[in-house]
mmCIF file of C-alpha atoms and ligand atoms in Angstrom:
data_model
loop_
_atom_site.group_PDB
_atom_site.id
_atom_site.type_symbol
_atom_site.label_atom_id
_atom_site.label_comp_id
_atom_site.label_asym_id
_atom_site.label_seq_id
_atom_site.Cartn_x
_atom_site.Cartn_y
_atom_site.Cartn_z
ATOM 1 C CA UNK H 1 0.007 0.146 0.154
ATOM 2 C CA UNK H 2 1.204 3.644 -0.731
ATOM 3 C CA UNK H 3 1.078 7.061 0.697
ATOM 4 C CA UNK H 4 -0.965 9.848 -1.244
ATOM 5 C CA UNK H 5 -0.195 13.557 -1.014
ATOM 6 C CA UNK H 6 -2.788 16.373 -1.634
ATOM 7 C CA UNK H 7 -2.372 19.643 -2.757
ATOM 8 C CA UNK H 8 -4.920 22.756 -3.056
ATOM 9 C CA UNK H 9 -5.188 24.660 -6.038
ATOM 10 C CA UNK H 10 -3.648 27.760 -4.402
ATOM 11 C CA UNK H 11 -0.567 25.415 -3.236
ATOM 12 C CA UNK H 12 0.322 23.689 -6.681
ATOM 13 C CA UNK H 13 2.586 26.245 -8.376
ATOM 14 C CA UNK H 14 4.750 26.850 -4.908
ATOM 15 C CA UNK H 15 4.614 23.301 -4.010
ATOM 16 C CA UNK H 16 5.853 22.618 -8.022
ATOM 17 C CA UNK H 17 8.647 25.199 -7.885
ATOM 18 C CA UNK H 18 9.966 24.132 -4.504
ATOM 19 C CA UNK H 19 10.051 20.236 -5.052
ATOM 20 C CA UNK H 20 11.494 20.682 -8.788
ATOM 21 C CA UNK H 21 14.298 22.487 -7.088
ATOM 22 C CA UNK H 22 14.911 19.933 -4.751
ATOM 23 C CA UNK H 23 15.496 17.427 -7.908
ATOM 24 C CA UNK H 24 11.747 15.893 -8.350
ATOM 25 C CA UNK H 25 10.151 15.334 -11.659
ATOM 26 C CA UNK H 26 6.389 15.922 -12.169
ATOM 27 C CA UNK H 27 4.306 13.959 -14.513
ATOM 28 C CA UNK H 28 0.622 13.797 -14.651
ATOM 29 C CA UNK H 29 -1.016 10.165 -15.149
ATOM 30 C CA UNK H 30 -1.712 10.814 -18.534
ATOM 31 C CA UNK H 31 1.990 12.088 -19.401
ATOM 32 C CA UNK H 32 3.391 9.013 -17.656
ATOM 33 C CA UNK H 33 0.818 6.404 -19.520
ATOM 34 C CA UNK H 34 1.769 8.228 -22.723
ATOM 35 C CA UNK H 35 4.743 8.014 -25.287
ATOM 36 C CA UNK H 36 6.205 5.045 -23.163
ATOM 37 C CA UNK H 37 7.716 7.105 -20.417
ATOM 38 C CA UNK H 38 6.399 4.815 -17.967
ATOM 39 C CA UNK H 39 9.105 2.177 -19.419
ATOM 40 C CA UNK H 40 11.805 4.742 -19.594
ATOM 41 C CA UNK H 41 11.626 5.923 -15.801
ATOM 42 C CA UNK H 42 15.066 6.422 -14.370
ATOM 43 C CA UNK H 43 15.443 4.642 -10.918
ATOM 44 C CA UNK H 44 17.686 7.317 -9.883
ATOM 45 C CA UNK H 45 15.475 10.029 -10.255
ATOM 46 C CA UNK H 46 12.550 10.919 -7.591
ATOM 47 C CA UNK H 47 8.916 11.679 -9.406
ATOM 48 C CA UNK H 48 5.920 12.931 -8.554
ATOM 49 C CA UNK H 49 3.091 11.485 -10.446
ATOM 50 C CA UNK H 50 -0.345 13.280 -10.196
ATOM 51 C CA UNK H 51 -3.464 10.924 -10.358
ATOM 52 C CA UNK H 52 -5.750 13.713 -10.217
ATOM 53 C CA UNK H 53 -7.212 13.093 -14.124
ATOM 54 C CA UNK H 54 -7.639 9.262 -13.054
ATOM 55 C CA UNK H 55 -10.463 10.016 -10.716
ATOM 56 C CA UNK H 56 -13.089 11.053 -13.586
ATOM 57 C CA UNK H 57 -12.045 8.477 -15.833
ATOM 58 C CA UNK H 58 -12.101 5.589 -13.497
ATOM 59 C CA UNK H 59 -15.784 6.830 -12.377
ATOM 60 C CA UNK H 60 -16.417 6.683 -15.822
ATOM 61 C CA UNK H 61 -14.891 3.392 -16.546
ATOM 62 C CA UNK H 62 -15.313 0.936 -13.674
ATOM 63 C CA UNK H 63 -13.642 -1.647 -15.975
ATOM 64 C CA UNK H 64 -10.221 -0.025 -15.882
ATOM 65 C CA UNK H 65 -9.849 -0.238 -12.058
ATOM 66 C CA UNK H 66 -8.758 -3.620 -11.989
ATOM 67 C CA UNK H 67 -5.758 -2.434 -14.631
ATOM 68 C CA UNK H 68 -5.015 0.479 -12.311
ATOM 69 C CA UNK H 69 -4.842 -1.672 -8.999
ATOM 70 C CA UNK H 70 -2.127 -3.577 -11.049
ATOM 71 C CA UNK H 71 -0.274 -0.654 -12.163
ATOM 72 C CA UNK H 72 0.290 1.053 -8.844
ATOM 73 C CA UNK H 73 1.870 -2.338 -7.577
ATOM 74 C CA UNK H 74 4.825 -2.083 -10.199
ATOM 75 C CA UNK H 75 6.052 1.158 -8.677
ATOM 76 C CA UNK H 76 9.323 1.910 -6.993
ATOM 77 C CA UNK H 77 10.159 3.618 -4.263
ATOM 78 C CA UNK H 78 11.354 6.629 -5.849
ATOM 79 C CA UNK H 79 7.551 7.389 -7.274
ATOM 80 C CA UNK H 80 5.644 9.764 -5.012
ATOM 81 C CA UNK H 81 1.739 10.130 -5.588
ATOM 82 C CA UNK H 82 0.010 13.549 -5.390
ATOM 83 C CA UNK H 83 -3.723 14.830 -6.203
ATOM 84 C CA UNK H 84 -5.757 17.657 -6.007
ATOM 85 C CA UNK H 85 -7.401 17.530 -2.845
ATOM 86 C CA UNK H 86 -10.891 18.433 -4.287
ATOM 87 C CA UNK H 87 -11.127 15.123 -5.446
ATOM 88 C CA UNK H 88 -9.860 13.649 -1.679
ATOM 89 C CA UNK H 89 -13.253 12.009 -1.225
ATOM 90 C CA UNK H 90 -13.749 10.033 -4.370
ATOM 91 C CA UNK H 91 -9.951 9.181 -4.155
ATOM 92 C CA UNK H 92 -9.790 7.564 -0.959
ATOM 93 C CA UNK H 93 -12.765 4.875 -1.555
ATOM 94 C CA UNK H 94 -11.683 4.537 -5.282
ATOM 95 C CA UNK H 95 -8.237 3.377 -4.633
ATOM 96 C CA UNK H 96 -9.173 2.038 -0.866
ATOM 97 C CA UNK H 97 -6.847 -1.043 -2.100
ATOM 98 C CA UNK H 98 -4.064 1.338 -3.416
ATOM 99 C CA UNK H 99 -3.732 3.997 -0.346
ATOM 100 C CA UNK H 100 -3.827 3.556 2.870
ATOM 101 C CA UNK H 101 -1.843 6.786 3.941
ATOM 102 C CA UNK H 102 -2.846 10.087 3.347
ATOM 103 C CA UNK H 103 -1.494 13.961 4.093
ATOM 104 C CA UNK H 104 -1.823 17.266 2.616
ATOM 105 C CA UNK H 105 1.540 19.144 1.115
ATOM 106 C CA UNK H 106 3.247 21.253 3.062
ATOM 107 C CA UNK H 107 3.749 24.463 0.993
ATOM 108 C CA UNK H 108 2.330 27.861 1.587
ATOM 109 C CA UNK H 109 -0.436 28.971 -0.839
ATOM 110 C CA UNK H 110 0.458 31.351 -3.418
ATOM 111 C CA UNK H 111 -2.000 34.139 -2.124
ATOM 112 C CA UNK H 112 -0.208 36.605 -0.166
ATOM 113 C CA UNK H 113 -2.212 37.854 2.790
ATOM 114 C CA UNK H 114 -1.140 40.648 5.089
ATOM 115 C CA UNK H 115 -0.398 38.232 7.497
ATOM 116 C CA UNK H 116 2.290 36.548 5.422
ATOM 117 C CA UNK H 117 3.913 40.104 4.504
ATOM 118 C CA UNK H 118 4.175 41.608 8.081
ATOM 119 C CA UNK H 119 6.541 40.164 10.247
ATOM 120 C CA UNK H 120 4.778 39.583 13.816
ATOM 121 C CA UNK H 121 6.678 40.836 16.894
ATOM 122 C CA UNK H 122 6.768 37.619 18.882
ATOM 123 C CA UNK H 123 7.638 35.297 16.372
ATOM 124 C CA UNK H 124 8.267 32.049 18.017
ATOM 125 C CA UNK H 125 4.869 31.136 17.828
ATOM 126 C CA UNK H 126 5.314 30.824 14.101
ATOM 127 C CA UNK H 127 8.459 28.883 13.891
ATOM 128 C CA UNK H 128 7.991 25.399 12.876
ATOM 129 C CA UNK H 129 9.440 22.880 14.908
ATOM 130 C CA UNK H 130 10.266 19.107 14.787
ATOM 131 C CA UNK H 131 8.120 18.519 18.056
ATOM 132 C CA UNK H 132 5.366 20.576 16.472
ATOM 133 C CA UNK H 133 4.393 18.360 13.526
ATOM 134 C CA UNK H 134 1.612 15.832 13.594
ATOM 135 C CA UNK H 135 2.670 11.912 12.446
ATOM 136 C CA UNK H 136 1.573 12.601 8.722
ATOM 137 C CA UNK H 137 3.755 15.607 8.890
ATOM 138 C CA UNK H 138 6.753 13.851 10.616
ATOM 139 C CA UNK H 139 6.614 11.032 7.943
ATOM 140 C CA UNK H 140 6.950 13.707 5.267
ATOM 141 C CA UNK H 141 9.611 15.615 7.248
ATOM 142 C CA UNK H 142 11.768 11.953 7.018
ATOM 143 C CA UNK H 143 10.986 11.014 3.453
ATOM 144 C CA UNK H 144 12.296 14.374 2.452
ATOM 145 C CA UNK H 145 15.181 14.072 4.538
ATOM 146 C CA UNK H 146 16.061 10.578 3.249
ATOM 147 C CA UNK H 147 15.608 11.723 -0.496
ATOM 148 C CA UNK H 148 17.612 14.814 -0.252
ATOM 149 C CA UNK H 149 20.592 13.512 1.836
ATOM 150 C CA UNK H 150 22.510 10.939 -0.123
ATOM 151 C CA UNK H 151 24.044 8.092 1.744
ATOM 152 C CA UNK H 152 24.826 8.113 5.762
ATOM 153 C CA UNK H 153 22.307 5.418 6.353
ATOM 154 C CA UNK H 154 23.797 4.972 9.924
ATOM 155 C CA UNK H 155 23.324 8.270 10.915
ATOM 156 C CA UNK H 156 19.740 8.564 9.268
ATOM 157 C CA UNK H 157 18.267 5.727 11.087
ATOM 158 C CA UNK H 158 19.910 6.829 14.176
ATOM 159 C CA UNK H 159 18.713 10.420 13.452
ATOM 160 C CA UNK H 160 15.387 8.748 13.320
ATOM 161 C CA UNK H 161 15.382 7.324 16.303
ATOM 162 C CA UNK H 162 16.562 10.136 18.132
ATOM 163 C CA UNK H 163 13.845 12.406 17.148
ATOM 164 C CA UNK H 164 11.378 10.212 18.038
ATOM 165 C CA UNK H 165 12.386 10.032 21.523
ATOM 166 C CA UNK H 166 13.000 14.056 21.241
ATOM 167 C CA UNK H 167 9.313 14.346 20.596
ATOM 168 C CA UNK H 168 8.048 12.489 23.622
ATOM 169 C CA UNK H 169 10.432 13.760 25.999
ATOM 170 C CA UNK H 170 10.194 17.344 24.914
ATOM 171 C CA UNK H 171 6.381 16.989 25.834
ATOM 172 C CA UNK H 172 7.401 15.546 29.009
ATOM 173 C CA UNK H 173 9.827 18.691 29.648
ATOM 174 C CA UNK H 174 12.816 16.547 30.191
ATOM 175 C CA UNK H 175 14.373 17.213 26.675
ATOM 176 C CA UNK H 176 14.560 21.144 25.568
ATOM 177 C CA UNK H 177 16.802 20.752 22.445
ATOM 178 C CA UNK H 178 18.054 17.957 20.219
ATOM 179 C CA UNK H 179 21.825 18.085 19.820
ATOM 180 C CA UNK H 180 24.090 16.899 17.116
ATOM 181 C CA UNK H 181 27.442 17.076 16.869
ATOM 182 C CA UNK H 182 29.273 16.147 13.809
ATOM 183 C CA UNK H 183 32.904 15.580 13.042
ATOM 184 C CA UNK H 184 34.628 14.494 10.070
ATOM 185 C CA UNK H 185 36.953 16.327 7.351
ATOM 186 C CA UNK H 186 36.065 18.737 5.364
ATOM 187 C CA UNK H 187 33.558 18.308 2.471
ATOM 188 C CA UNK H 188 32.088 14.962 3.514
ATOM 189 C CA UNK H 189 28.374 16.417 4.088
ATOM 190 C CA UNK H 190 28.024 17.852 7.531
ATOM 191 C CA UNK H 191 26.821 21.325 7.069
ATOM 192 C CA UNK H 192 24.390 19.240 4.423
ATOM 193 C CA UNK H 193 22.545 17.714 7.511
ATOM 194 C CA UNK H 194 21.677 21.119 8.481
ATOM 195 C CA UNK H 195 20.628 21.975 5.266
ATOM 196 C CA UNK H 196 18.391 19.152 4.853
ATOM 197 C CA UNK H 197 16.592 19.850 7.913
ATOM 198 C CA UNK H 198 15.814 23.224 7.216
ATOM 199 C CA UNK H 199 14.561 22.324 3.765
ATOM 200 C CA UNK H 200 12.779 19.380 5.165
ATOM 201 C CA UNK H 201 10.654 21.530 7.691
ATOM 202 C CA UNK H 202 9.683 23.549 4.715
ATOM 203 C CA UNK H 203 11.719 26.740 5.726
ATOM 204 C CA UNK H 204 10.972 29.539 3.265
ATOM 205 C CA UNK H 205 13.783 31.716 4.946
ATOM 206 C CA UNK H 206 17.693 31.744 5.416
ATOM 207 C CA UNK H 207 18.978 28.870 7.738
ATOM 208 C CA UNK H 208 19.901 30.181 11.390
ATOM 209 C CA UNK H 209 23.647 29.731 10.880
ATOM 210 C CA UNK H 210 26.485 30.875 13.085
ATOM 211 C CA UNK H 211 30.197 30.404 11.870
ATOM 212 C CA UNK H 212 32.996 30.403 14.384
ATOM 213 C CA UNK H 213 35.562 30.011 11.238
ATOM 214 C CA UNK H 214 34.599 33.807 11.090
ATOM 215 C CA UNK H 215 34.992 35.071 14.415
ATOM 216 C CA UNK H 216 37.882 35.809 15.471
ATOM 217 C CA UNK H 217 38.365 33.559 18.844
ATOM 218 C CA UNK H 218 39.100 36.197 21.509
ATOM 219 C CA UNK H 219 35.699 38.174 21.182
ATOM 220 C CA UNK H 220 33.594 35.321 19.713
ATOM 221 C CA UNK H 221 31.181 35.595 22.689
ATOM 222 C CA UNK H 222 30.753 39.059 22.300
ATOM 223 C CA UNK H 223 30.024 38.415 18.571
ATOM 224 C CA UNK H 224 27.549 35.286 19.322
ATOM 225 C CA UNK H 225 25.456 37.418 22.283
ATOM 226 C CA UNK H 226 26.483 41.004 22.218
ATOM 227 C CA UNK H 227 28.780 43.172 23.996
ATOM 228 C CA UNK H 228 28.299 43.602 27.936
ATOM 229 C CA UNK H 229 25.978 46.585 28.583
ATOM 230 C CA UNK H 230 27.192 49.944 28.487
ATOM 231 C CA UNK H 231 29.974 49.135 26.095
ATOM 232 C CA UNK H 232 29.974 51.182 22.970
ATOM 233 C CA UNK H 233 28.834 49.808 19.819
ATOM 234 C CA UNK H 234 27.211 47.019 21.936
ATOM 235 C CA UNK H 235 24.608 45.010 20.051
ATOM 236 C CA UNK H 236 22.424 41.992 20.482
ATOM 237 C CA UNK H 237 24.597 39.931 18.932
ATOM 238 C CA UNK H 238 24.216 37.539 15.866
ATOM 239 C CA UNK H 239 22.912 34.690 17.681
ATOM 240 C CA UNK H 240 20.004 36.165 18.324
ATOM 241 C CA UNK H 241 19.381 37.917 15.032
ATOM 242 C CA UNK H 242 19.874 34.750 13.030
ATOM 243 C CA UNK H 243 17.353 33.044 15.188
ATOM 244 C CA UNK H 244 14.929 35.878 15.029
ATOM 245 C CA UNK H 245 15.148 35.620 11.218
ATOM 246 C CA UNK H 246 14.337 32.174 10.394
ATOM 247 C CA UNK H 247 11.478 30.203 10.420
ATOM 248 C CA UNK H 248 12.003 26.962 11.372
ATOM 249 C CA UNK H 249 13.315 25.548 14.673
ATOM 250 C CA UNK H 250 16.699 24.733 13.541
ATOM 251 C CA UNK H 251 20.046 26.192 14.458
ATOM 252 C CA UNK H 252 23.519 25.453 13.070
ATOM 253 C CA UNK H 253 26.623 26.132 14.355
ATOM 254 C CA UNK H 254 29.538 25.751 11.995
ATOM 255 C CA UNK H 255 33.018 25.166 12.788
ATOM 256 C CA UNK H 256 32.480 24.973 16.771
ATOM 257 C CA UNK H 257 35.862 23.688 17.617
ATOM 258 C CA UNK H 258 37.178 27.449 16.361
ATOM 259 C CA UNK H 259 35.146 28.885 19.462
ATOM 260 C CA UNK H 260 36.522 29.239 22.482
ATOM 261 C CA UNK H 261 35.763 28.219 26.136
ATOM 262 C CA UNK H 262 33.280 31.213 27.045
ATOM 263 C CA UNK H 263 31.326 29.969 24.136
ATOM 264 C CA UNK H 264 31.652 26.185 25.117
ATOM 265 C CA UNK H 265 30.284 26.878 28.531
ATOM 266 C CA UNK H 266 27.299 29.313 27.174
ATOM 267 C CA UNK H 267 26.180 26.531 24.953
ATOM 268 C CA UNK H 268 26.225 24.442 27.893
ATOM 269 C CA UNK H 269 23.488 26.707 29.423
ATOM 270 C CA UNK H 270 21.409 27.024 25.770
ATOM 271 C CA UNK H 271 21.527 23.082 25.675
ATOM 272 C CA UNK H 272 20.426 22.961 29.626
ATOM 273 C CA UNK H 273 17.733 25.596 29.573
ATOM 274 C CA UNK H 274 16.137 25.987 26.167
ATOM 275 C CA UNK H 275 16.762 29.491 26.022
ATOM 276 C CA UNK H 276 18.822 31.942 24.188
ATOM 277 C CA UNK H 277 19.792 34.929 26.567
ATOM 278 C CA UNK H 278 21.856 37.722 24.934
ATOM 279 C CA UNK H 279 24.127 40.286 26.684
ATOM 280 C CA UNK H 280 21.288 42.983 27.209
ATOM 281 C CA UNK H 281 19.025 39.795 28.798
ATOM 282 C CA UNK H 282 16.904 39.422 25.861
ATOM 283 C CA UNK H 283 15.493 35.970 26.001
ATOM 284 C CA UNK H 284 14.313 33.805 23.040
ATOM 285 C CA UNK H 285 12.818 30.438 23.709
ATOM 286 C CA UNK H 286 14.392 27.784 21.579
ATOM 287 C CA UNK H 287 12.689 24.818 23.564
ATOM 288 C CA UNK H 288 11.950 22.082 20.752
ATOM 289 C CA UNK H 289 14.908 23.075 18.441
ATOM 290 C CA UNK H 290 17.364 21.009 16.968
ATOM 291 C CA UNK H 291 21.067 22.615 16.922
ATOM 292 C CA UNK H 292 23.518 20.894 14.834
ATOM 293 C CA UNK H 293 26.903 21.779 15.424
ATOM 294 C CA UNK H 294 29.904 20.888 13.080
ATOM 295 C CA UNK H 295 33.680 20.625 13.467
ATOM 296 C CA UNK H 296 36.836 19.693 11.450
ATOM 297 C CA UNK H 297 38.257 18.076 14.613
ATOM 298 C CA UNK H 298 39.219 14.352 14.890
ATOM 299 C CA UNK H 299 37.701 11.977 17.870
ATOM 300 C CA UNK H 300 40.654 12.308 19.285
ATOM 301 C CA UNK H 301 40.732 16.097 19.484
ATOM 302 C CA UNK H 302 37.338 16.096 20.519
ATOM 303 C CA UNK H 303 38.103 14.814 24.091
ATOM 304 C CA UNK H 304 40.935 17.398 24.388
ATOM 305 C CA UNK H 305 38.868 20.172 23.183
ATOM 306 C CA UNK H 306 35.871 19.938 24.203
ATOM 307 C CA UNK H 307 34.713 20.128 28.262
ATOM 308 C CA UNK H 308 32.997 16.680 29.320
ATOM 309 C CA UNK H 309 30.143 18.420 30.735
ATOM 310 C CA UNK H 310 29.333 19.697 27.347
ATOM 311 C CA UNK H 311 30.380 16.244 25.644
ATOM 312 C CA UNK H 312 27.986 14.332 27.664
ATOM 313 C CA UNK H 313 25.625 17.136 26.714
ATOM 314 C CA UNK H 314 25.419 16.314 23.029
ATOM 315 C CA UNK H 315 22.380 13.797 22.046
ATOM 316 C CA UNK H 316 24.442 12.431 18.990
ATOM 317 C CA UNK H 317 28.021 12.693 18.324
ATOM 318 C CA UNK H 318 29.502 10.688 15.251
ATOM 319 C CA UNK H 319 32.110 11.075 12.757
ATOM 320 C CA UNK H 320 31.050 11.543 9.255
ATOM 321 C CA UNK H 321 32.807 9.913 6.564
ATOM 322 C CA UNK H 322 32.845 10.305 2.661
ATOM 323 C CA UNK H 323 29.791 8.922 0.706
ATOM 324 C CA UNK H 324 30.777 5.460 -0.874
ATOM 325 C CA UNK H 325 31.336 5.556 -4.359
ATOM 326 C CA UNK H 326 28.062 3.415 -4.764
ATOM 327 C CA UNK H 327 26.592 6.451 -2.912
ATOM 328 C CA UNK H 328 28.571 9.045 -4.734
ATOM 329 C CA UNK H 329 27.050 7.766 -7.869
ATOM 330 C CA UNK H 330 23.735 8.317 -6.522
ATOM 331 C CA UNK H 331 24.481 11.871 -5.909
ATOM 332 C CA UNK H 332 25.954 12.355 -9.414
ATOM 333 C CA UNK H 333 22.754 11.008 -10.927
ATOM 334 C CA UNK H 334 20.814 13.165 -8.439
ATOM 335 C CA UNK H 335 22.589 16.470 -9.039
ATOM 336 C CA UNK H 336 22.811 15.860 -12.848
ATOM 337 C CA UNK H 337 18.726 15.416 -13.232
ATOM 338 C CA UNK H 338 18.254 18.422 -10.692
ATOM 339 C CA UNK H 339 20.484 20.803 -12.959
ATOM 340 C CA UNK H 340 18.473 19.629 -16.040
ATOM 341 C CA UNK H 341 15.438 20.067 -14.561
ATOM 342 C CA UNK H 342 16.060 23.299 -13.383
ATOM 343 C CA UNK H 343 17.918 24.655 -16.772
ATOM 344 C CA UNK H 344 14.812 23.222 -18.442
ATOM 345 C CA UNK H 345 12.281 25.488 -16.357
ATOM 346 C CA UNK H 346 14.403 28.509 -16.033
ATOM 347 C CA UNK H 347 16.906 28.596 -19.236
ATOM 348 C CA UNK H 348 15.994 26.668 -22.418
ATOM 349 C CA UNK H 349 14.419 23.128 -23.000
ATOM 350 C CA UNK H 350 17.026 22.679 -25.834
ATOM 351 C CA UNK H 351 19.324 20.170 -24.081
ATOM 352 C CA UNK H 352 21.688 18.134 -25.938
ATOM 353 C CA UNK H 353 20.328 14.135 -26.312
ATOM 354 C CA UNK H 354 21.160 11.642 -23.685
ATOM 355 C CA UNK H 355 23.123 14.595 -21.889
ATOM 356 C CA UNK H 356 22.221 12.728 -18.076
ATOM 357 C CA UNK H 357 24.277 9.669 -19.289
ATOM 358 C CA UNK H 358 26.791 11.857 -21.011
ATOM 359 C CA UNK H 359 27.734 13.724 -17.983
ATOM 360 C CA UNK H 360 27.552 10.654 -15.497
ATOM 361 C CA UNK H 361 30.130 8.251 -17.687
ATOM 362 C CA UNK H 362 32.236 11.083 -18.007
ATOM 363 C CA UNK H 363 32.412 11.476 -14.071
ATOM 364 C CA UNK H 364 35.075 8.731 -11.788
ATOM 365 C CA UNK H 365 33.116 9.251 -8.333
ATOM 366 C CA UNK H 366 36.344 7.210 -7.023
ATOM 367 C CA UNK H 367 38.921 10.539 -7.723
ATOM 368 C CA UNK H 368 36.922 12.466 -5.395
ATOM 369 C CA UNK H 369 37.812 12.868 -2.112
ATOM 370 C CA UNK H 370 35.446 15.724 -1.133
ATOM 371 C CA UNK H 371 31.662 16.255 -1.968
ATOM 372 C CA UNK H 372 32.234 20.069 -2.999
ATOM 373 C CA UNK H 373 34.643 19.011 -5.578
ATOM 374 C CA UNK H 374 32.285 16.135 -6.870
ATOM 375 C CA UNK H 375 29.848 19.143 -6.801
ATOM 376 C CA UNK H 376 31.959 21.249 -8.992
ATOM 377 C CA UNK H 377 33.057 18.490 -11.385
ATOM 378 C CA UNK H 378 29.435 17.900 -12.141
ATOM 379 C CA UNK H 379 28.575 21.772 -12.606
ATOM 380 C CA UNK H 380 31.508 21.775 -14.750
ATOM 381 C CA UNK H 381 31.117 18.687 -16.838
ATOM 382 C CA UNK H 382 27.216 20.339 -17.477
ATOM 383 C CA UNK H 383 28.531 23.664 -18.330
ATOM 384 C CA UNK H 384 31.315 22.422 -21.014
ATOM 385 C CA UNK H 385 27.988 19.981 -22.705
ATOM 386 C CA UNK H 386 25.651 23.054 -22.974
ATOM 387 C CA UNK H 387 28.545 25.361 -24.514
ATOM 388 C CA UNK H 388 29.215 23.140 -27.118
HETATM 389 N N1 ADP L 401 25.274 13.440 1.493
HETATM 390 C C1 ADP L 401 25.330 14.284 0.584
HETATM 391 N N2 ADP L 401 24.026 14.640 0.072
HETATM 392 C C2 ADP L 401 24.212 15.585 -0.926
HETATM 393 N N3 ADP L 401 24.560 16.458 -1.146
HETATM 394 C C3 ADP L 401 25.905 16.564 -0.363
HETATM 395 C C4 ADP L 401 26.010 15.324 0.470
HETATM 396 N N4 ADP L 401 27.415 15.608 1.349
HETATM 397 C C5 ADP L 401 27.907 16.677 0.676
HETATM 398 N N5 ADP L 401 26.984 17.181 -0.230
HETATM 399 C C6 ADP L 401 27.341 18.230 -0.875
HETATM 400 O O1 ADP L 401 28.648 18.361 -1.076
HETATM 401 C C7 ADP L 401 29.295 19.435 -0.553
HETATM 402 C C8 ADP L 401 29.953 19.717 0.576
HETATM 403 O O2 ADP L 401 29.140 19.552 1.541
HETATM 404 P P1 ADP L 401 29.247 20.269 3.170
HETATM 405 O O3 ADP L 401 28.103 19.697 4.011
HETATM 406 O O4 ADP L 401 29.183 21.593 2.744
HETATM 407 O O5 ADP L 401 30.891 19.591 3.403
HETATM 408 P P2 ADP L 401 31.492 19.891 5.018
HETATM 409 O O6 ADP L 401 31.277 18.377 5.792
HETATM 410 O O7 ADP L 401 32.772 20.556 4.896
HETATM 411 O O8 ADP L 401 30.059 20.722 6.309
HETATM 412 C C9 ADP L 401 27.815 20.570 -0.481
HETATM 413 O O9 ADP L 401 27.624 21.330 -1.514
HETATM 414 C C10 ADP L 401 27.004 19.639 -0.526
HETATM 415 O O10 ADP L 401 25.602 20.344 -1.248
HETATM 416 MG MG1 MG L 402 30.674 22.725 6.730
#
């Protein structure tokens, strides 16, 4: 049995544009059935198939139901189904042996209301947090997260368990913040975890990110939370500013090892109390938030650099390794498809034949020890083929 997502008329184009950017391809049922498209689906591509047009068809041709039931059984994991919410009642009944789970897509509607344009003064109630999602939204969060982050299977499993436990104990008031400490070499995808959570929570705003690589260490705490009161040029600090600008319950602290002890102790407090307080005593409630800390330090240096109190506070501590060649290949397929889809949508549909296969065959993934370089290689190869 599969799951079906409903969208409303006002959501469709936003939803499509968000998901196309994320690499999904959209097909209506009729596009799928015509032109043999159905036999040429790419196993590395994620698709949304829109089944809205089937409702009227099956209602008028009862005899086709048998064929359709069989058809649905043949789809793989890379296919998701969507339908106009106007058909919800009919479709739930007609395809009662096909779909057993339903939820609504998570996209703002196209209509801009005054409410959306004005940024409310106390924003924290409108922030989407992992602890606020209902079960269907959580499923959607994880399917998005898993589809966008390549490899790291063990981490994904542990993350799921951590989130499940966090949602329970946060309600009981025993677990204020879910903290992840990700170590590993540059370019293996540590920051990508935060970007992926940010997108999977459906953010329309900037990721709340602090990079300690940008701070000179002696005044890191001042830059973070503002200088002490009365100090000339004192402000509220970057942390509160970033968190205020964001619309989801996630904070990324990059290159955490470059911070100093004062900053480490500050975060110990934040994790303990679920509150961000700056030098001017402004408070912001971050209860229910996820905080991702990333660092290039090795497992050995982790112990000498970070105090035992803080270490034991992190809910997850793990070393990230470079993706396997198999996962890198999947990533290349995905990225090439994503770039081609965007190029089609925003630039031109005039694309050389079999471009996807050509680019993929030119990239030897085992040469790349860093996802950033691999990504650059994909871009360069794409551009070279578009020019010629
Ligand atoms: N598992 C992954 N899935 C998808 N993209 C990834 C993955 N890992 C890395 N990338 C891409 O590779 C680049 C480098 O990853 P990043 O997370 O910034 O590395 P770092 O470990 O240094 O924080 C980014 O552009 C990111 O989009
Ligand atoms: Mg990084």
